[in-house]
PDB file of C-alpha atoms in Angstrom:
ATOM      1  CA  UNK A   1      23.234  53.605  -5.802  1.00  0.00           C
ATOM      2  CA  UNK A   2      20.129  52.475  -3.573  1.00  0.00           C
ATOM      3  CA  UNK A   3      19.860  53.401  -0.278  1.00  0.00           C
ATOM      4  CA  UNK A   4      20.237  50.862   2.719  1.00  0.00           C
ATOM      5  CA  UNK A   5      16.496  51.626   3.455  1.00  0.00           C
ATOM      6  CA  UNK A   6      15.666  50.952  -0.401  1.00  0.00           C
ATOM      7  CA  UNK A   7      17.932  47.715  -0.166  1.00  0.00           C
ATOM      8  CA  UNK A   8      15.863  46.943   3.627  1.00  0.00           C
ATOM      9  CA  UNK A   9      12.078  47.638   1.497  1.00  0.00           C
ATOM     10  CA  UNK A  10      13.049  45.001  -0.912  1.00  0.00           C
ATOM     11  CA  UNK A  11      14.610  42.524   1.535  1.00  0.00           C
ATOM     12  CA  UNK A  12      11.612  42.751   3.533  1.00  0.00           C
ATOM     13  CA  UNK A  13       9.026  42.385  -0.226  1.00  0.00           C
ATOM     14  CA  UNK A  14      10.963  38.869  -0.941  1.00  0.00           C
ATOM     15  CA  UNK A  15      11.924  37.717   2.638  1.00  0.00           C
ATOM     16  CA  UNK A  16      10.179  34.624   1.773  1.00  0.00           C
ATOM     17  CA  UNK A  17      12.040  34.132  -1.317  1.00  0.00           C
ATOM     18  CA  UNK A  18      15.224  34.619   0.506  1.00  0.00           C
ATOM     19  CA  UNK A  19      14.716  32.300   3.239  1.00  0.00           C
ATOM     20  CA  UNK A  20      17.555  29.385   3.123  1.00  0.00           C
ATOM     21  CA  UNK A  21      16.784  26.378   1.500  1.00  0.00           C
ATOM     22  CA  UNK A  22      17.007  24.440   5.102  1.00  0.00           C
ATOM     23  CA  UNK A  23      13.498  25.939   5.715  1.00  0.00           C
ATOM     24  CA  UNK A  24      11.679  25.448   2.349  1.00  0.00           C
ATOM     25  CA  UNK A  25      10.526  22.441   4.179  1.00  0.00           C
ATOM     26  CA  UNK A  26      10.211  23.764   6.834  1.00  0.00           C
ATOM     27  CA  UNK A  27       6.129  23.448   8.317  1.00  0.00           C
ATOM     28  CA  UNK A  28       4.592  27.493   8.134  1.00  0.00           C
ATOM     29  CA  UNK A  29       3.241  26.234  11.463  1.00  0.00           C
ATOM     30  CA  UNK A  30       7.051  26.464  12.617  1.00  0.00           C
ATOM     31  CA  UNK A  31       8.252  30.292  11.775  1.00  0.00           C
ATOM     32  CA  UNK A  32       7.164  33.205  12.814  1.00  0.00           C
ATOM     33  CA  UNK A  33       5.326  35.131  10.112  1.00  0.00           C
ATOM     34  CA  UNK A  34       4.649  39.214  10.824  1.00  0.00           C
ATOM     35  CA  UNK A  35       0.790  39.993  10.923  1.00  0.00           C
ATOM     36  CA  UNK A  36      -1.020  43.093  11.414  1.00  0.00           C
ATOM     37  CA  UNK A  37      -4.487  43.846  13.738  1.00  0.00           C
ATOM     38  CA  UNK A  38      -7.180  45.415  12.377  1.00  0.00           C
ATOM     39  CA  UNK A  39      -4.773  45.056   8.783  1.00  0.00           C
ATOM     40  CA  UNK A  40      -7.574  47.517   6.684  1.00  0.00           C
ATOM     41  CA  UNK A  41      -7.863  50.350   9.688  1.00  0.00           C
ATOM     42  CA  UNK A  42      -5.452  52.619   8.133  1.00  0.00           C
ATOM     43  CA  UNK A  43      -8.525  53.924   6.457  1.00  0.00           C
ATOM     44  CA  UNK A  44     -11.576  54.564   8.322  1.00  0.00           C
ATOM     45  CA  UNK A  45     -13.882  56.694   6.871  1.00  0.00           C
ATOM     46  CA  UNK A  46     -15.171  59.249   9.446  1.00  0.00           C
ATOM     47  CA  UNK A  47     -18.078  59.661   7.288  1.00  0.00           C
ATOM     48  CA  UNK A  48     -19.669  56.791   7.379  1.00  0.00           C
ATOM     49  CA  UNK A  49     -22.231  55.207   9.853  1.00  0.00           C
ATOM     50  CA  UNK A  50     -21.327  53.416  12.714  1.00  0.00           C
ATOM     51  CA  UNK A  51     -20.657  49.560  12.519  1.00  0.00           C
ATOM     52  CA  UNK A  52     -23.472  47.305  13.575  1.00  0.00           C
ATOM     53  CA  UNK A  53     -21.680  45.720  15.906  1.00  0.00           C
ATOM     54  CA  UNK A  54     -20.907  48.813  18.180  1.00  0.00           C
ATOM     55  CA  UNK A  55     -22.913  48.838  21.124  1.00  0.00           C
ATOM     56  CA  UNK A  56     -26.117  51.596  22.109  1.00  0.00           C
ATOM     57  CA  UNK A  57     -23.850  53.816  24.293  1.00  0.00           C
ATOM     58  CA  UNK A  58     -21.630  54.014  21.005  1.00  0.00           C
ATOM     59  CA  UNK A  59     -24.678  54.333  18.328  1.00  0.00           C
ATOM     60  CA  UNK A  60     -26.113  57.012  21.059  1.00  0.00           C
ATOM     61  CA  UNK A  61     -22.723  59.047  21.396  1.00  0.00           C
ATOM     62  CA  UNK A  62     -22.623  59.738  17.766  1.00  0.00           C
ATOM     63  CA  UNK A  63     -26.114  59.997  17.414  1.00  0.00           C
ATOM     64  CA  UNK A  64     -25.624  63.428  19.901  1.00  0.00           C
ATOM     65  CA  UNK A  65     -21.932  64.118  18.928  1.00  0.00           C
ATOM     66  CA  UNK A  66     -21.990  63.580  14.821  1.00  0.00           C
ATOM     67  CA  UNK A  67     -18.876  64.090  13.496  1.00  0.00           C
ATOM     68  CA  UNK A  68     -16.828  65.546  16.467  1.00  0.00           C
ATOM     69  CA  UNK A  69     -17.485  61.969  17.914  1.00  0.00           C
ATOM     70  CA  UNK A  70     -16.163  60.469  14.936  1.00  0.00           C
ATOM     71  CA  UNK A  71     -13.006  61.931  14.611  1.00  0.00           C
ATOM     72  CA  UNK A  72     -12.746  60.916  18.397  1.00  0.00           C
ATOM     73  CA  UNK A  73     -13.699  57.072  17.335  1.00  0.00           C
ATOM     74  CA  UNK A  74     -11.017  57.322  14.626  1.00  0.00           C
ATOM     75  CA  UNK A  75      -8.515  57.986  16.588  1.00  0.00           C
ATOM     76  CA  UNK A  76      -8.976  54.622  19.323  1.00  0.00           C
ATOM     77  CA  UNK A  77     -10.197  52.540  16.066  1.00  0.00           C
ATOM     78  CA  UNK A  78      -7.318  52.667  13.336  1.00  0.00           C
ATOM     79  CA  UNK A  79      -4.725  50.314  14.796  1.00  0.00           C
ATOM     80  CA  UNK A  80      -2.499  50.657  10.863  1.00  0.00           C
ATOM     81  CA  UNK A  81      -0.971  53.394   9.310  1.00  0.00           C
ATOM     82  CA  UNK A  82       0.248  52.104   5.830  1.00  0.00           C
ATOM     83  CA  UNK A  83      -1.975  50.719   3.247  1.00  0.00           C
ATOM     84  CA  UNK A  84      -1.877  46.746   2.251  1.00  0.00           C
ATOM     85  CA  UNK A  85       0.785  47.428  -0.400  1.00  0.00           C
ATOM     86  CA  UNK A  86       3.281  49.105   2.087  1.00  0.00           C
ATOM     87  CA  UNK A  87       2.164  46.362   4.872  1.00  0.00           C
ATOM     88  CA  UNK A  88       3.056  43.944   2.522  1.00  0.00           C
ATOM     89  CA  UNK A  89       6.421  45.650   1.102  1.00  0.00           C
ATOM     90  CA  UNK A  90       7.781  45.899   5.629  1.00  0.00           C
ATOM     91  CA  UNK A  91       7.064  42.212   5.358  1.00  0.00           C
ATOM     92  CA  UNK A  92       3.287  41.772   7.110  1.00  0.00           C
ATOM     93  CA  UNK A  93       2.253  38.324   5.568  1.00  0.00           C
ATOM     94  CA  UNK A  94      -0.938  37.858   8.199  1.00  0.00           C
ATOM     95  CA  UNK A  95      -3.926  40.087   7.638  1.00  0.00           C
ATOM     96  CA  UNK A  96      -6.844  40.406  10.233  1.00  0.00           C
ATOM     97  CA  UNK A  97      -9.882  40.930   8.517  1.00  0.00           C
ATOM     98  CA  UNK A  98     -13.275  42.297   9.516  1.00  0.00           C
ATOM     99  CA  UNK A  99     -16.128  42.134   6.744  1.00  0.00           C
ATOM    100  CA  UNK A 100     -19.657  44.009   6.950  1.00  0.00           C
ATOM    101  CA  UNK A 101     -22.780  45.275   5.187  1.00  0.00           C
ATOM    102  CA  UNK A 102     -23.499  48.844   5.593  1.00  0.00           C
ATOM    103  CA  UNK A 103     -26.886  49.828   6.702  1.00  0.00           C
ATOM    104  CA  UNK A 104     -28.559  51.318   3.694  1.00  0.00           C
ATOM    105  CA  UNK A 105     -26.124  50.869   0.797  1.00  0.00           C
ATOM    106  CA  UNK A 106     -27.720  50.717  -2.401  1.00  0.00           C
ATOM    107  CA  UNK A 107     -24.711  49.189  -3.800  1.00  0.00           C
ATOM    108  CA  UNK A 108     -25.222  46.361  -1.570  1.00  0.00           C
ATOM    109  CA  UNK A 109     -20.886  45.903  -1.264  1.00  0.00           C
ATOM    110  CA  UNK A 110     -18.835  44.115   1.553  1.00  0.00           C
ATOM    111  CA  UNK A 111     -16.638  46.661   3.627  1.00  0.00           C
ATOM    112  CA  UNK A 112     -13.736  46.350   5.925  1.00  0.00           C
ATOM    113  CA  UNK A 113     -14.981  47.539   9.291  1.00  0.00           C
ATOM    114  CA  UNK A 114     -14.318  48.144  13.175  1.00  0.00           C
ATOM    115  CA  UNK A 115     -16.131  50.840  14.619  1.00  0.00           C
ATOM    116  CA  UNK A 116     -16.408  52.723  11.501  1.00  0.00           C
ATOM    117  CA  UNK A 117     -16.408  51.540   7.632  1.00  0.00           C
ATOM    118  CA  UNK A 118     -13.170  50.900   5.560  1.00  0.00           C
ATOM    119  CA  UNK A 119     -12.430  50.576   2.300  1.00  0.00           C
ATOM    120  CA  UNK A 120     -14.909  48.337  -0.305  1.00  0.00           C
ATOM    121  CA  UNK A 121     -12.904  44.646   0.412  1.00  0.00           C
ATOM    122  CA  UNK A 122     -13.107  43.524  -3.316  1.00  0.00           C
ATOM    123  CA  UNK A 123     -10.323  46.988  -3.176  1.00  0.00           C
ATOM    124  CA  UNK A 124      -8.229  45.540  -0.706  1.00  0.00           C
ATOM    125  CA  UNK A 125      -8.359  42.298  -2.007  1.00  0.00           C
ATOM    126  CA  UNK A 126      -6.682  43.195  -5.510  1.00  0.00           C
ATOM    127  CA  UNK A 127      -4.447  45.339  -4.026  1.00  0.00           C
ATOM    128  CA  UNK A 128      -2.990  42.699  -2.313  1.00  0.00           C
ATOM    129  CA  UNK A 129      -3.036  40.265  -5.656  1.00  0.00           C
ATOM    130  CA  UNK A 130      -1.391  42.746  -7.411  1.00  0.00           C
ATOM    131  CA  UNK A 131       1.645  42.349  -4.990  1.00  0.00           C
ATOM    132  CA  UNK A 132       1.731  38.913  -5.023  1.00  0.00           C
ATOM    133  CA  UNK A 133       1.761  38.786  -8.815  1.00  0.00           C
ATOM    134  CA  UNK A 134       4.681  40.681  -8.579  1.00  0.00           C
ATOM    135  CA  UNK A 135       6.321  38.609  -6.084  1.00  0.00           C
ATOM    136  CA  UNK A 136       5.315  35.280  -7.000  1.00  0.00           C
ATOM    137  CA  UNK A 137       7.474  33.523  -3.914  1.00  0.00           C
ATOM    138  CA  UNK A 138       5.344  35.448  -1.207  1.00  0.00           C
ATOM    139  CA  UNK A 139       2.352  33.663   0.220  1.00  0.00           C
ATOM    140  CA  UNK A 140      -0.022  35.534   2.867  1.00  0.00           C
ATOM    141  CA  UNK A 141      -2.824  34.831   5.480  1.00  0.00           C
ATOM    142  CA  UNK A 142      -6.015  36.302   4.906  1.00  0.00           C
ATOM    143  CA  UNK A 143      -7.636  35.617   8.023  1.00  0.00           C
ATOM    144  CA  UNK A 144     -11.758  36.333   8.186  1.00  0.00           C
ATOM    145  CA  UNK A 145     -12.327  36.113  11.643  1.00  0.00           C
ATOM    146  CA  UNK A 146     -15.536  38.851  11.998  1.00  0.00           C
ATOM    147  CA  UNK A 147     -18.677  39.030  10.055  1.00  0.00           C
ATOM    148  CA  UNK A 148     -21.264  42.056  10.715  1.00  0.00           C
ATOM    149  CA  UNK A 149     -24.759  41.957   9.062  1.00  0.00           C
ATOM    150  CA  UNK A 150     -24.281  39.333   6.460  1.00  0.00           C
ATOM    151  CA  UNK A 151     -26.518  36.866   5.652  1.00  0.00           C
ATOM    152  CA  UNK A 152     -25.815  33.961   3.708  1.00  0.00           C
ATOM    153  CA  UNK A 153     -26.048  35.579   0.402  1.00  0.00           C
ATOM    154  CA  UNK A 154     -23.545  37.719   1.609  1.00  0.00           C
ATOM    155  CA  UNK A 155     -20.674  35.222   2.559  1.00  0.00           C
ATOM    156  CA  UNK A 156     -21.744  33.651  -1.236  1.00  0.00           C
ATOM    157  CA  UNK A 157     -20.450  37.209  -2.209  1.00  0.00           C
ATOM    158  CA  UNK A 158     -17.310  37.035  -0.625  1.00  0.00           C
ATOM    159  CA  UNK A 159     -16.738  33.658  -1.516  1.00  0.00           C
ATOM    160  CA  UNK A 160     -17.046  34.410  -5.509  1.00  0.00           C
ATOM    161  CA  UNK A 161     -15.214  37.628  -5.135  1.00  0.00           C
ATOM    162  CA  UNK A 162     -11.888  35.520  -3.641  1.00  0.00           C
ATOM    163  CA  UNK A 163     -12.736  33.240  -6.327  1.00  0.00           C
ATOM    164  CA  UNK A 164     -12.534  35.817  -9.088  1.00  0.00           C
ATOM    165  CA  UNK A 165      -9.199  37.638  -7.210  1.00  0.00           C
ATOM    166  CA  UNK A 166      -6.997  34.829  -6.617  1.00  0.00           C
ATOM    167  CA  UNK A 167      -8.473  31.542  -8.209  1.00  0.00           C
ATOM    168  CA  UNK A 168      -5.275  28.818  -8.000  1.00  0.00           C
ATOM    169  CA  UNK A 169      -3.462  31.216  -6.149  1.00  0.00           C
ATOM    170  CA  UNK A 170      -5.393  30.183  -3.113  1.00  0.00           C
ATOM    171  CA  UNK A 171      -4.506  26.960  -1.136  1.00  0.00           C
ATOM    172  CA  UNK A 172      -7.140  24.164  -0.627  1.00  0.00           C
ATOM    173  CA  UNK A 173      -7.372  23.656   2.944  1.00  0.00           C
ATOM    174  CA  UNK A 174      -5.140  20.319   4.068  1.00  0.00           C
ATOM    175  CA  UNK A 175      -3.353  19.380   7.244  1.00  0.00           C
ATOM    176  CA  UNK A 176      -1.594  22.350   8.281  1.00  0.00           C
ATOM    177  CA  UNK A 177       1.539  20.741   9.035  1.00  0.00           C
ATOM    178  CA  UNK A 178       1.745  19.728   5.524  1.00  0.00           C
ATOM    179  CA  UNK A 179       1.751  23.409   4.363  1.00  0.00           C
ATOM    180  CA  UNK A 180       5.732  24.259   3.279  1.00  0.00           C
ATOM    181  CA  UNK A 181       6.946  26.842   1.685  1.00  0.00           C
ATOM    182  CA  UNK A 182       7.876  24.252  -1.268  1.00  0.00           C
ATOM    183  CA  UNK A 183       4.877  22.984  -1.521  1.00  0.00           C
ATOM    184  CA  UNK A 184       3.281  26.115  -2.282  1.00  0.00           C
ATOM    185  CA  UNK A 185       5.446  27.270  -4.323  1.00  0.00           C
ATOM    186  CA  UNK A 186       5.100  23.922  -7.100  1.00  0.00           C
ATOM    187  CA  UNK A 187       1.719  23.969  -6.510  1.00  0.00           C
ATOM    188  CA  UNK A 188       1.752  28.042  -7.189  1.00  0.00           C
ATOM    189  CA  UNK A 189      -0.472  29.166  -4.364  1.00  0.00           C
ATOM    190  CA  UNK A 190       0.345  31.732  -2.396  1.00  0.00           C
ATOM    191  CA  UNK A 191      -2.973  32.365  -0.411  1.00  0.00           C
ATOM    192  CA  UNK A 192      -4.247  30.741   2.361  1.00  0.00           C
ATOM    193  CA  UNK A 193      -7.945  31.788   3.585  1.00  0.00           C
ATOM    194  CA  UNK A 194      -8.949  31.214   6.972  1.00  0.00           C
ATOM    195  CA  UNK A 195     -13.003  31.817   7.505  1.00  0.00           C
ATOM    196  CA  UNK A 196     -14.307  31.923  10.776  1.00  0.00           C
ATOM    197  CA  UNK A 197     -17.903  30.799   9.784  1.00  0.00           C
ATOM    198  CA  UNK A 198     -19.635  27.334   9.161  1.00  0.00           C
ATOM    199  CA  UNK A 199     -19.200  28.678   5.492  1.00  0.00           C
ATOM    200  CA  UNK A 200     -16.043  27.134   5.792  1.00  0.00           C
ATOM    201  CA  UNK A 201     -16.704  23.389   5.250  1.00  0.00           C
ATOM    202  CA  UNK A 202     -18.728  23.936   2.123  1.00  0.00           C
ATOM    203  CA  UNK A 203     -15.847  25.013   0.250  1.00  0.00           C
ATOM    204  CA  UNK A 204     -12.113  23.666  -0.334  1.00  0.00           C
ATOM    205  CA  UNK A 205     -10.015  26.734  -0.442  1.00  0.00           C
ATOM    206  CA  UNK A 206     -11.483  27.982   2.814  1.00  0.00           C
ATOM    207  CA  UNK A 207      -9.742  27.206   5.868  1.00  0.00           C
ATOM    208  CA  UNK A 208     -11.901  26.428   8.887  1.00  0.00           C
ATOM    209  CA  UNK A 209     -11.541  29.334  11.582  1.00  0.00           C
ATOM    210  CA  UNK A 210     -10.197  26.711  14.023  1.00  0.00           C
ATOM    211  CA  UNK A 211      -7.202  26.186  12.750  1.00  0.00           C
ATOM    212  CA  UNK A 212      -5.966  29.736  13.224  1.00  0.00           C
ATOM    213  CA  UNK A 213      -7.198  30.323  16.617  1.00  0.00           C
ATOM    214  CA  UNK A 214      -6.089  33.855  18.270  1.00  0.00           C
ATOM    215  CA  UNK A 215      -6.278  34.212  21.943  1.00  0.00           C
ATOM    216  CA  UNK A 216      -6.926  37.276  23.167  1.00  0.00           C
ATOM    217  CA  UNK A 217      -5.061  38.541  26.605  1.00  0.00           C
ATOM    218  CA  UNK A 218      -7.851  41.768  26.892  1.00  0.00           C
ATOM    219  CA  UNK A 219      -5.338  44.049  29.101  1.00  0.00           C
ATOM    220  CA  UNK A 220      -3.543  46.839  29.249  1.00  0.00           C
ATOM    221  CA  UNK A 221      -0.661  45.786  31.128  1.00  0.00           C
ATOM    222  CA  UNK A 222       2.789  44.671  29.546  1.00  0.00           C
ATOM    223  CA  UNK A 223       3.902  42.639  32.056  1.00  0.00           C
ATOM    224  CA  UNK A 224       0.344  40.641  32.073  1.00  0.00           C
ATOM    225  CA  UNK A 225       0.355  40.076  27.835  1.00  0.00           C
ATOM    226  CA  UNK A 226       3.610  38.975  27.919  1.00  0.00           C
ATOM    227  CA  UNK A 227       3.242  36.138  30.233  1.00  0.00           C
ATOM    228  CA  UNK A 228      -0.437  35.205  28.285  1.00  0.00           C
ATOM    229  CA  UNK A 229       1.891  35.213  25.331  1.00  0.00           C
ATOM    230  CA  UNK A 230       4.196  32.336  26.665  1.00  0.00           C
ATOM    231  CA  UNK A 231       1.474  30.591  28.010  1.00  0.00           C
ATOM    232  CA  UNK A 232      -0.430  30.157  24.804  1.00  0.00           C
ATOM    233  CA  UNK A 233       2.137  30.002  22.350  1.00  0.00           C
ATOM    234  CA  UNK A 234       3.602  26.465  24.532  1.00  0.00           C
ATOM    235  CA  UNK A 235      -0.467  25.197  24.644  1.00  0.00           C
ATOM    236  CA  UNK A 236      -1.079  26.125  21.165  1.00  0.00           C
ATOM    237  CA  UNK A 237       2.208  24.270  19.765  1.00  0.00           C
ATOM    238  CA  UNK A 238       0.748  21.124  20.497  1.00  0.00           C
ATOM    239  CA  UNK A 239      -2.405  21.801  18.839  1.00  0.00           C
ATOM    240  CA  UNK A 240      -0.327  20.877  15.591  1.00  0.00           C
ATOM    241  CA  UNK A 241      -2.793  24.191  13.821  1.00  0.00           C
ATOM    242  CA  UNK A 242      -1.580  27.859  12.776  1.00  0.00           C
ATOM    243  CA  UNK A 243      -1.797  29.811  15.646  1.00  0.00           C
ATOM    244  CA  UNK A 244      -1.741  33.922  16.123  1.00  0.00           C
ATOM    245  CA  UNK A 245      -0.099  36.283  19.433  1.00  0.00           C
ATOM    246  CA  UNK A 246      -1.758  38.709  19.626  1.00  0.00           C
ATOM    247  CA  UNK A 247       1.396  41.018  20.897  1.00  0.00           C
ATOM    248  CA  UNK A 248      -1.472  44.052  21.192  1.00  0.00           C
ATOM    249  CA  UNK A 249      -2.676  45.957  24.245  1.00  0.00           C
ATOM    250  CA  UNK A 250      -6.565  46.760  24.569  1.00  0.00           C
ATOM    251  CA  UNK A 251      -8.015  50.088  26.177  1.00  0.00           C
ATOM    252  CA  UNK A 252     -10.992  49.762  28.566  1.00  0.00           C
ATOM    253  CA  UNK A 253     -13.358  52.277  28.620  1.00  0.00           C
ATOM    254  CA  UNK A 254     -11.932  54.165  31.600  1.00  0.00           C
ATOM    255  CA  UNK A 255      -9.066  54.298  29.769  1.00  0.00           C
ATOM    256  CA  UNK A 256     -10.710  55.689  26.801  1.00  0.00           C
ATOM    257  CA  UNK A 257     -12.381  57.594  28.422  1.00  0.00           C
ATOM    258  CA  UNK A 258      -9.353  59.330  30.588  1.00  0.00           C
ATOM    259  CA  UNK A 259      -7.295  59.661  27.394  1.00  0.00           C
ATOM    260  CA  UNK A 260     -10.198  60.528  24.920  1.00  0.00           C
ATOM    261  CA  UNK A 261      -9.057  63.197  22.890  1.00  0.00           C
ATOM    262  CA  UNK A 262      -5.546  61.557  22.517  1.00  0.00           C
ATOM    263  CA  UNK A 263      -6.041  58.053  20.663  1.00  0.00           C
ATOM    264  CA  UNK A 264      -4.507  54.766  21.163  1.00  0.00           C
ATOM    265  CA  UNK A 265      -1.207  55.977  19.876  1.00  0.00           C
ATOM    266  CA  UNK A 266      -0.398  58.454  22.286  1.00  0.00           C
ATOM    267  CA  UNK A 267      -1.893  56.174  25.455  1.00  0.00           C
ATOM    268  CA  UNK A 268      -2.224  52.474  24.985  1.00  0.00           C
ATOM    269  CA  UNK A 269       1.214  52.351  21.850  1.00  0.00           C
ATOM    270  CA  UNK A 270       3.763  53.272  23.776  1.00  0.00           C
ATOM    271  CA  UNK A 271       3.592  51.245  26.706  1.00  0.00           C
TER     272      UNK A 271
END
């Protein structure tokens, strides 16, 4: 006999399936759909460089520090603790999504990053594909929202690799409120890309980043993100777009710095 937490796992790996029929017509824009921030930073490799887009104090610190100041990143950086697959499998249908070079790779490949390098993303990307061929009623967001050190030859990279992952899977871009769970499913897409470069308007299955616009409250008080929340979930409503809350709380650097050996976990999570 399964387990109530086996029968929860697969609840949660279908819950689009098992939506009732009422909201098959129902506009994406309209539910609430569980993302993740910083989706890839369960794995950060602590022995990689340092991401182009961290600042000189940062580049300087582990220029002095090396790996000591590393494992010290890793533990502010990595926001995830399961891998797509087990993301998707609790439910997490939104992915945030940070793409970069790497300074000096001879293999010249695309990398999830923040801080420090993830995994390759052509990895990530067929990890999730293979879910979604097994659960052909799910549909997620891959949202592009950060590009570090790419040039356009780069972003034509990326563009071919979605191509060769998901071809039909992935839905052209159209008016958002148009999107409904029945219409992907007869039309048998179940990815939407949002790409937060002019990239976007040279190609159909590419979402333009505006229509998935995240604001950001920057604090580290509960009581101040949840009234940001409110405010910009009733102004983004009438924008008619997909829209993210960002239900997160973000360190400053005195507070990294007062809590640096402990991580995020231990002194930004459990407020």
């Amino acid at each position: 006999m399964a387990s109530s937490q086996g029968k929860n796992e697969l609840l949660f790996a279908d819950w689009m399936a098992a939506l009732p029929g009422s909201l098959h017509s129902t506009p994406l824009t309209n539910l609430a759909i569980p993302g993740s921030h910083d989706s890839f930073s369960f794995y950060i490799d602590e022995a990689s460089p340092v991401g182009p887009e961290q600042p000189e104090t940062v580049q300087n610190f582990v220029s002095v520090f090396g790996t000591v100041a590393k494992k010290l990143m890793r533990k502010w950086l990595a926001t995830q603790t399961m891998n797509f697959t087990s993301q998707l499998g609790a439910g997490i249908r939104y992915f945030d999504l940070r793409i970069s070079t790497k300074p000096r790779d001879p293999d010249n490949e695309l990398y999830f990053a923040h801080g420090l390098f993830s995994a390759k993303v052509k990895e990530g990307l067929e990890e999730i594909n293979a879910f979604l061929a097994e659960h052909p009623k799910e549909v997620v967001f891959l949202d592009f929202n950060h590009f570090y050190g790419m040039q356009k030859c780069h972003h034509e990279k990326l563009v071919q690799m979605l191509k060769d992952t998901y071809g039909n899977k992935m839905c052209p871009a159209i008016f958002a409120h148009e999107v409904t769970l029945q219409y992907l499913w007869e039309k048998e897409h179940q990815v939407l890309v949002f790409y937060h470069s002019p990239v976007a308007v040279e190609v159909a299955f590419l979402w333009p980043g505006q229509m998935m616009p995240a604001p950001w409250a920057n604090t580290t008080d509960p009581e101040k993100l949840i009234q940001f929340l409110q405010a910009s979930i009733t102004e983004r409503r009438k924008k008619g777009s997909f829209f993210i809350s960002q239900v997160v709380l973000t360190p400053k650097a005195s507070t990294v710095v007062k809590g640096v050996a402990s991580g995020l976990r231990e002194t930004i999570t459990e407020r």
